[in-house]
PDB file of C-alpha atoms in Angstrom:
ATOM      1  CA  VAL A  30      47.884 109.991 114.157  1.00 46.00           C
ATOM      2  CA  LYS A  31      47.980 106.788 112.646  1.00 47.00           C
ATOM      3  CA  ASP A  32      47.310 107.823 109.349  1.00 47.00           C
ATOM      4  CA  LYS A  33      50.362 109.381 109.268  1.00 49.00           C
ATOM      5  CA  VAL A  34      53.098 106.156 109.915  1.00 48.00           C
ATOM      6  CA  LEU A  35      56.148 106.980 109.046  1.00 47.00           C
ATOM      7  CA  LYS A  36      57.529 104.569 105.933  1.00 49.00           C
ATOM      8  CA  HIS A  37      60.891 103.320 106.465  1.00 48.00           C
ATOM      9  CA  LYS A  38      62.643 102.773 103.168  1.00 48.00           C
ATOM     10  CA  VAL A  39      63.292  99.010 103.108  1.00 49.00           C
ATOM     11  CA  ILE A  40      65.669  97.446 101.156  1.00 48.00           C
ATOM     12  CA  LYS A  41      65.188  94.649  98.856  1.00 50.00           C
ATOM     13  CA  LYS A  42      67.854  91.269  98.299  1.00 50.00           C
ATOM     14  CA  ASP A  43      68.905  92.242  95.073  1.00 50.00           C
ATOM     15  CA  GLU A  44      69.462  96.200  96.001  1.00 52.00           C
ATOM     16  CA  LYS A  45      73.515  96.926  97.214  1.00 52.00           C
ATOM     17  CA  LYS A  46      74.719  99.599  99.566  1.00 52.00           C
ATOM     18  CA  PRO A  47      77.666 101.720  97.381  1.00 50.00           C
ATOM     19  CA  MET A  48      80.706 101.267  99.120  1.00 52.00           C
ATOM     20  CA  TYR A  49      81.933 104.394  98.730  1.00 52.00           C
ATOM     21  CA  LYS A  50      79.637 108.059  99.645  1.00 56.00           C
ATOM     22  CA  LYS A  51      79.389 110.162  96.143  1.00 55.00           C
ATOM     23  CA  SER A  52      80.877 113.566  96.057  1.00 54.00           C
ATOM     24  CA  LYS A  53      78.544 116.290  95.541  1.00 58.00           C
ATOM     25  CA  LEU A  54      79.482 117.763  94.040  1.00 59.00           C
ATOM     26  CA  ASP A  55      80.570 115.186  89.879  1.00 63.00           C
ATOM     27  CA  GLY A  56      79.090 111.506  91.884  1.00 64.00           C
ATOM     28  CA  ARG A  57      82.420 110.084  92.164  1.00 65.00           C
ATOM     29  CA  PRO A  58      83.312 108.169  94.707  1.00 66.00           C
ATOM     30  CA  ILE A  59      85.325 109.084  97.574  1.00 63.00           C
ATOM     31  CA  GLU A  60      88.772 107.626  97.871  1.00 66.00           C
ATOM     32  CA  LYS A  61      90.230 106.851 101.043  1.00 66.00           C
ATOM     33  CA  LEU A  62      93.910 108.191 101.602  1.00 61.00           C
ATOM     34  CA  GLU A  63      96.548 107.064 103.728  1.00 62.00           C
ATOM     35  CA  LYS A  64      97.468 108.656 106.225  1.00 63.00           C
ATOM     36  CA  GLU A  65     101.410 109.616 106.147  1.00 59.00           C
ATOM     37  CA  LYS A  66     103.684 108.469 109.295  1.00 59.00           C
ATOM     38  CA  THR A  67     103.777 112.152 111.489  1.00 53.00           C
ATOM     39  CA  ALA A  68     107.262 110.958 113.309  1.00 51.00           C
ATOM     40  CA  LEU A  69     109.186 112.494 111.072  1.00 56.00           C
ATOM     41  CA  LEU A  70     107.175 115.653 110.893  1.00 48.00           C
ATOM     42  CA  PHE A  71     108.484 118.135 113.458  1.00 48.00           C
ATOM     43  CA  ALA A  72     112.135 115.487 113.838  1.00 58.00           C
ATOM     44  CA  TYR A  73     115.164 115.010 111.175  1.00 64.00           C
ATOM     45  CA  ASN A  74     115.460 112.151 109.751  1.00 70.00           C
ATOM     46  CA  THR A  75     118.219 109.787 111.864  1.00 71.00           C
ATOM     47  CA  ALA A  76     118.235 107.138 109.125  1.00 73.00           C
ATOM     48  CA  LEU A  77     119.571 109.366 106.710  1.00 79.00           C
ATOM     49  CA  GLY A  78     124.298 109.745 107.165  1.00 81.00           C
ATOM     50  CA  PRO A  79     126.928 108.848 105.458  1.00 85.00           C
ATOM     51  CA  PRO A  80     127.313 107.312 102.773  1.00 88.00           C
ATOM     52  CA  TYR A  81     124.286 108.818 101.383  1.00 91.00           C
ATOM     53  CA  ARG A  82     122.193 106.985  99.447  1.00 93.00           C
ATOM     54  CA  ILE A  83     120.929 109.482  96.336  1.00 94.00           C
ATOM     55  CA  ILE A  84     118.272 108.391  94.389  1.00 95.00           C
ATOM     56  CA  LEU A  85     118.485 110.314  90.355  1.00 95.00           C
ATOM     57  CA  ASP A  86     115.641 111.276  87.924  1.00 94.00           C
ATOM     58  CA  THR A  87     116.135 111.384  84.726  1.00 93.00           C
ATOM     59  CA  ASN A  88     116.225 114.857  84.527  1.00 92.00           C
ATOM     60  CA  PHE A  89     118.348 115.680  86.880  1.00 94.00           C
ATOM     61  CA  ILE A  90     120.736 113.502  84.975  1.00 94.00           C
ATOM     62  CA  ASN A  91     119.647 114.873  81.709  1.00 93.00           C
ATOM     63  CA  PHE A  92     120.522 118.876  83.447  1.00 93.00           C
ATOM     64  CA  SER A  93     123.875 117.050  84.813  1.00 93.00           C
ATOM     65  CA  ILE A  94     125.136 116.893  80.784  1.00 93.00           C
ATOM     66  CA  GLN A  95     124.151 119.528  79.788  1.00 93.00           C
ATOM     67  CA  ASN A  96     126.119 121.827  82.169  1.00 93.00           C
ATOM     68  CA  LYS A  97     129.102 119.110  82.486  1.00 93.00           C
ATOM     69  CA  MET A  98     128.530 118.688  85.586  1.00 93.00           C
ATOM     70  CA  ASP A  99     130.281 114.830  86.874  1.00 93.00           C
ATOM     71  CA  ILE A 100     127.712 113.397  89.711  1.00 93.00           C
ATOM     72  CA  LEU A 101     129.998 112.198  91.692  1.00 93.00           C
ATOM     73  CA  LYS A 102     131.759 114.484  92.204  1.00 94.00           C
ATOM     74  CA  CYS A 103     129.483 117.911  92.628  1.00 93.00           C
ATOM     75  CA  MET A 104     127.566 115.045  94.516  1.00 92.00           C
ATOM     76  CA  MET A 105     130.216 114.169  97.226  1.00 91.00           C
ATOM     77  CA  ASP A 106     130.912 118.188  97.137  1.00 91.00           C
ATOM     78  CA  CYS A 107     127.540 119.601  97.858  1.00 90.00           C
ATOM     79  CA  LEU A 108     127.420 116.731 100.904  1.00 89.00           C
ATOM     80  CA  LEU A 109     131.087 116.578 101.433  1.00 89.00           C
ATOM     81  CA  ALA A 110     131.192 113.522 102.292  1.00 90.00           C
ATOM     82  CA  LYS A 111     130.470 109.567 100.332  1.00 92.00           C
ATOM     83  CA  CYS A 112     127.836 109.227  97.941  1.00 93.00           C
ATOM     84  CA  ILE A 113     126.224 106.162  96.315  1.00 94.00           C
ATOM     85  CA  PRO A 114     123.855 106.861  92.715  1.00 95.00           C
ATOM     86  CA  CYS A 115     121.081 104.876  92.811  1.00 94.00           C
ATOM     87  CA  VAL A 116     119.298 104.422  89.422  1.00 95.00           C
ATOM     88  CA  THR A 117     116.215 102.859  89.154  1.00 93.00           C
ATOM     89  CA  ASP A 118     114.977 100.435  86.576  1.00 91.00           C
ATOM     90  CA  CYS A 119     112.257 102.920  85.619  1.00 90.00           C
ATOM     91  CA  VAL A 120     114.680 105.854  85.539  1.00 91.00           C
ATOM     92  CA  ILE A 121     117.059 103.647  82.234  1.00 92.00           C
ATOM     93  CA  ALA A 122     113.867 102.128  80.499  1.00 90.00           C
ATOM     94  CA  GLU A 123     112.639 106.113  80.802  1.00 90.00           C
ATOM     95  CA  LEU A 124     116.267 106.770  78.981  1.00 91.00           C
ATOM     96  CA  GLU A 125     116.457 104.074  76.299  1.00 91.00           C
ATOM     97  CA  LYS A 126     112.865 104.937  74.819  1.00 91.00           C
ATOM     98  CA  LEU A 127     114.875 109.059  75.073  1.00 89.00           C
ATOM     99  CA  GLY A 128     117.042 107.166  71.863  1.00 86.00           C
ATOM    100  CA  GLN A 129     120.148 108.319  71.116  1.00 89.00           C
ATOM    101  CA  LYS A 130     120.060 112.363  71.897  1.00 88.00           C
ATOM    102  CA  TYR A 131     120.355 109.914  75.730  1.00 89.00           C
ATOM    103  CA  ARG A 132     123.231 107.200  75.202  1.00 90.00           C
ATOM    104  CA  LEU A 133     125.898 108.837  77.179  1.00 92.00           C
ATOM    105  CA  ALA A 134     122.886 109.537  79.297  1.00 91.00           C
ATOM    106  CA  LEU A 135     122.520 106.372  79.792  1.00 92.00           C
ATOM    107  CA  ARG A 136     126.209 104.953  79.138  1.00 92.00           C
ATOM    108  CA  LEU A 137     126.747 107.167  82.265  1.00 92.00           C
ATOM    109  CA  VAL A 138     123.698 105.971  84.559  1.00 91.00           C
ATOM    110  CA  LYS A 139     125.144 101.938  83.601  1.00 90.00           C
ATOM    111  CA  ASP A 140     129.009 102.563  85.390  1.00 91.00           C
ATOM    112  CA  TRP A 141     129.666  99.932  87.666  1.00 93.00           C
ATOM    113  CA  ARG A 142     129.515 103.284  90.538  1.00 93.00           C
ATOM    114  CA  PHE A 143     125.327 103.533  90.010  1.00 94.00           C
ATOM    115  CA  GLU A 144     123.861 101.082  92.647  1.00 94.00           C
ATOM    116  CA  ARG A 145     120.773 100.037  90.682  1.00 94.00           C
ATOM    117  CA  ILE A 146     117.091  99.563  91.927  1.00 91.00           C
ATOM    118  CA  THR A 147     115.201  96.268  90.435  1.00 90.00           C
ATOM    119  CA  CYS A 148     111.231  97.990  90.594  1.00 85.00           C
ATOM    120  CA  CYS A 149     108.309  95.053  90.996  1.00 81.00           C
ATOM    121  CA  HIS A 150     105.693  97.661  89.282  1.00 77.00           C
ATOM    122  CA  LYS A 151     104.518  97.198  85.611  1.00 77.00           C
ATOM    123  CA  GLY A 152     104.642 100.218  83.906  1.00 72.00           C
ATOM    124  CA  THR A 153     107.997 102.816  83.545  1.00 70.00           C
ATOM    125  CA  TYR A 154     106.276 106.108  84.896  1.00 84.00           C
ATOM    126  CA  ALA A 155     109.616 107.173  87.018  1.00 87.00           C
ATOM    127  CA  ASP A 156     108.153 109.598  89.685  1.00 88.00           C
ATOM    128  CA  ASP A 157     105.673 107.293  91.220  1.00 89.00           C
ATOM    129  CA  CYS A 158     107.970 104.190  91.139  1.00 90.00           C
ATOM    130  CA  LEU A 159     110.927 107.218  93.379  1.00 91.00           C
ATOM    131  CA  VAL A 160     107.911 108.377  95.651  1.00 91.00           C
ATOM    132  CA  ASN A 161     106.629 105.193  96.439  1.00 90.00           C
ATOM    133  CA  ILE A 162     110.056 103.977  97.402  1.00 91.00           C
ATOM    134  CA  VAL A 163     110.878 106.833  99.067  1.00 90.00           C
ATOM    135  CA  LYS A 164     107.692 106.705 100.864  1.00 88.00           C
ATOM    136  CA  GLN A 165     108.839 102.919 101.354  1.00 87.00           C
ATOM    137  CA  HIS A 166     112.055 103.163 102.896  1.00 85.00           C
ATOM    138  CA  ARG A 167     113.078 106.982 104.062  1.00 83.00           C
ATOM    139  CA  CYS A 168     117.207 106.712 103.685  1.00 87.00           C
ATOM    140  CA  TYR A 169     117.014 108.505 100.297  1.00 91.00           C
ATOM    141  CA  ILE A 170     117.866 111.869  99.453  1.00 92.00           C
ATOM    142  CA  VAL A 171     115.892 112.141  95.611  1.00 94.00           C
ATOM    143  CA  ALA A 172     117.836 114.495  92.844  1.00 95.00           C
ATOM    144  CA  THR A 173     115.375 115.525  90.180  1.00 94.00           C
ATOM    145  CA  CYS A 174     115.215 118.861  88.740  1.00 93.00           C
ATOM    146  CA  ASP A 175     111.541 118.495  87.851  1.00 92.00           C
ATOM    147  CA  LYS A 176     108.586 120.896  89.548  1.00 92.00           C
ATOM    148  CA  GLU A 177     106.318 118.095  89.876  1.00 93.00           C
ATOM    149  CA  LEU A 178     107.821 115.566  91.408  1.00 92.00           C
ATOM    150  CA  LYS A 179     109.067 118.181  94.298  1.00 92.00           C
ATOM    151  CA  GLY A 180     105.878 118.602  95.023  1.00 91.00           C
ATOM    152  CA  ARG A 181     104.977 115.072  95.965  1.00 91.00           C
ATOM    153  CA  ILE A 182     108.430 114.558  97.678  1.00 91.00           C
ATOM    154  CA  ARG A 183     107.869 117.543 100.142  1.00 88.00           C
ATOM    155  CA  LYS A 184     104.525 116.174 101.433  1.00 87.00           C
ATOM    156  CA  ILE A 185     106.625 112.618 102.443  1.00 86.00           C
ATOM    157  CA  PRO A 186     108.956 113.984 105.678  1.00 83.00           C
ATOM    158  CA  GLY A 187     112.061 113.556 106.565  1.00 83.00           C
ATOM    159  CA  VAL A 188     112.908 112.788 102.230  1.00 89.00           C
ATOM    160  CA  PRO A 189     115.217 115.650 101.045  1.00 90.00           C
ATOM    161  CA  ILE A 190     115.694 116.743  97.689  1.00 92.00           C
ATOM    162  CA  MET A 191     118.569 116.964  95.412  1.00 94.00           C
ATOM    163  CA  TYR A 192     118.302 120.049  92.419  1.00 94.00           C
ATOM    164  CA  VAL A 193     120.464 121.823  90.185  1.00 94.00           C
ATOM    165  CA  SER A 194     121.066 125.327  90.197  1.00 91.00           C
ATOM    166  CA  SER A 195     123.695 127.858  88.743  1.00 89.00           C
ATOM    167  CA  HIS A 196     125.870 124.897  87.512  1.00 90.00           C
ATOM    168  CA  LYS A 197     125.687 123.502  91.129  1.00 91.00           C
ATOM    169  CA  TYR A 198     124.056 120.593  93.452  1.00 93.00           C
ATOM    170  CA  GLN A 199     121.887 121.982  95.951  1.00 91.00           C
ATOM    171  CA  ILE A 200     120.236 120.576  98.325  1.00 91.00           C
ATOM    172  CA  GLU A 201     116.330 121.961 100.621  1.00 87.00           C
ATOM    173  CA  ARG A 202     115.594 119.912 103.738  1.00 72.00           C
ATOM    174  CA  MET A 203     118.318 118.230 105.077  1.00 67.00           C
ATOM    175  CA  PRO A 204     120.088 118.997 108.330  1.00 59.00           C
ATOM    176  CA  GLU A 205     122.747 122.125 108.804  1.00 56.00           C
ATOM    177  CA  THR A 206     125.159 119.170 111.390  1.00 48.00           C
ATOM    178  CA  LEU A 207     123.673 115.419 111.605  1.00 49.00           C
ATOM    179  CA  GLY A 208     126.766 115.133 113.873  1.00 46.00           C
ATOM    180  CA  ASP A 209     124.813 117.200 116.012  1.00 51.00           C
ATOM    181  CA  ILE A 210     122.150 115.573 116.648  1.00 48.00           C
ATOM    182  CA  ALA A 211     124.036 111.934 116.738  1.00 47.00           C
ATOM    183  CA  LYS A 212     125.556 113.462 120.190  1.00 48.00           C
ATOM    184  CA  GLN A 213     121.738 114.473 120.747  1.00 54.00           C
ATOM    185  CA  LEU A 214     120.569 110.762 120.258  1.00 50.00           C
ATOM    186  CA  SER A 215     123.426 108.923 121.655  1.00 49.00           C
ATOM    187  CA  LEU A 216     122.719 111.190 124.692  1.00 49.00           C
ATOM    188  CA  LYS A 217     119.141 110.190 124.733  1.00 53.00           C
ATOM    189  CA  HIS A 218     120.112 106.969 125.168  1.00 48.00           C
ATOM    190  CA  ILE A 219     123.199 107.627 127.762  1.00 47.00           C
ATOM    191  CA  LEU A 220     120.511 108.880 130.398  1.00 49.00           C
ATOM    192  CA  SER A 221     117.855 105.911 129.623  1.00 51.00           C
ATOM    193  CA  CYS A 222     120.143 103.270 130.290  1.00 50.00           C
ATOM    194  CA  GLY A 223     122.217 104.561 132.833  1.00 46.00           C
TER     195      GLY A 223
END
């Protein structure tokens, strides 16, 4: 029995333990994912309300111009309320990179009625910028026609998406009656106070 002594692995001072576990498939480290807030998963986002703040993506602006649609007028027709279109620095940089063909879109975005949101990151990839802004502040509606970006935004609870379909704007994941939700919240507040 003494001969069958189990030997324990001794770690030398020079050896370090790996910080991440390695995956079995390809040996790359497994990244830690951020936890999503689930408070809005089964309830509507109460931060949304008129006047709606809508972040525009580059392709949404281009589709609107191709379909000869007035962005402000069509947004108000879709939501039946006042809308404030917002544009990030990344979207303006993308439009500038596209050149002379998209100068009308660039001139439209630089209008005084469009609110400009400054970015604090490096690079000009607008999709990542839009997703980060919407994750931080869930008071925006995202206007895009990009399928990949729509898929990324659908994973964020409580953020509606506006898109162009058959020469008009459509919106998904928006509560039909925001007034009813506001009444319910005020009733809960009254009942809890009194």
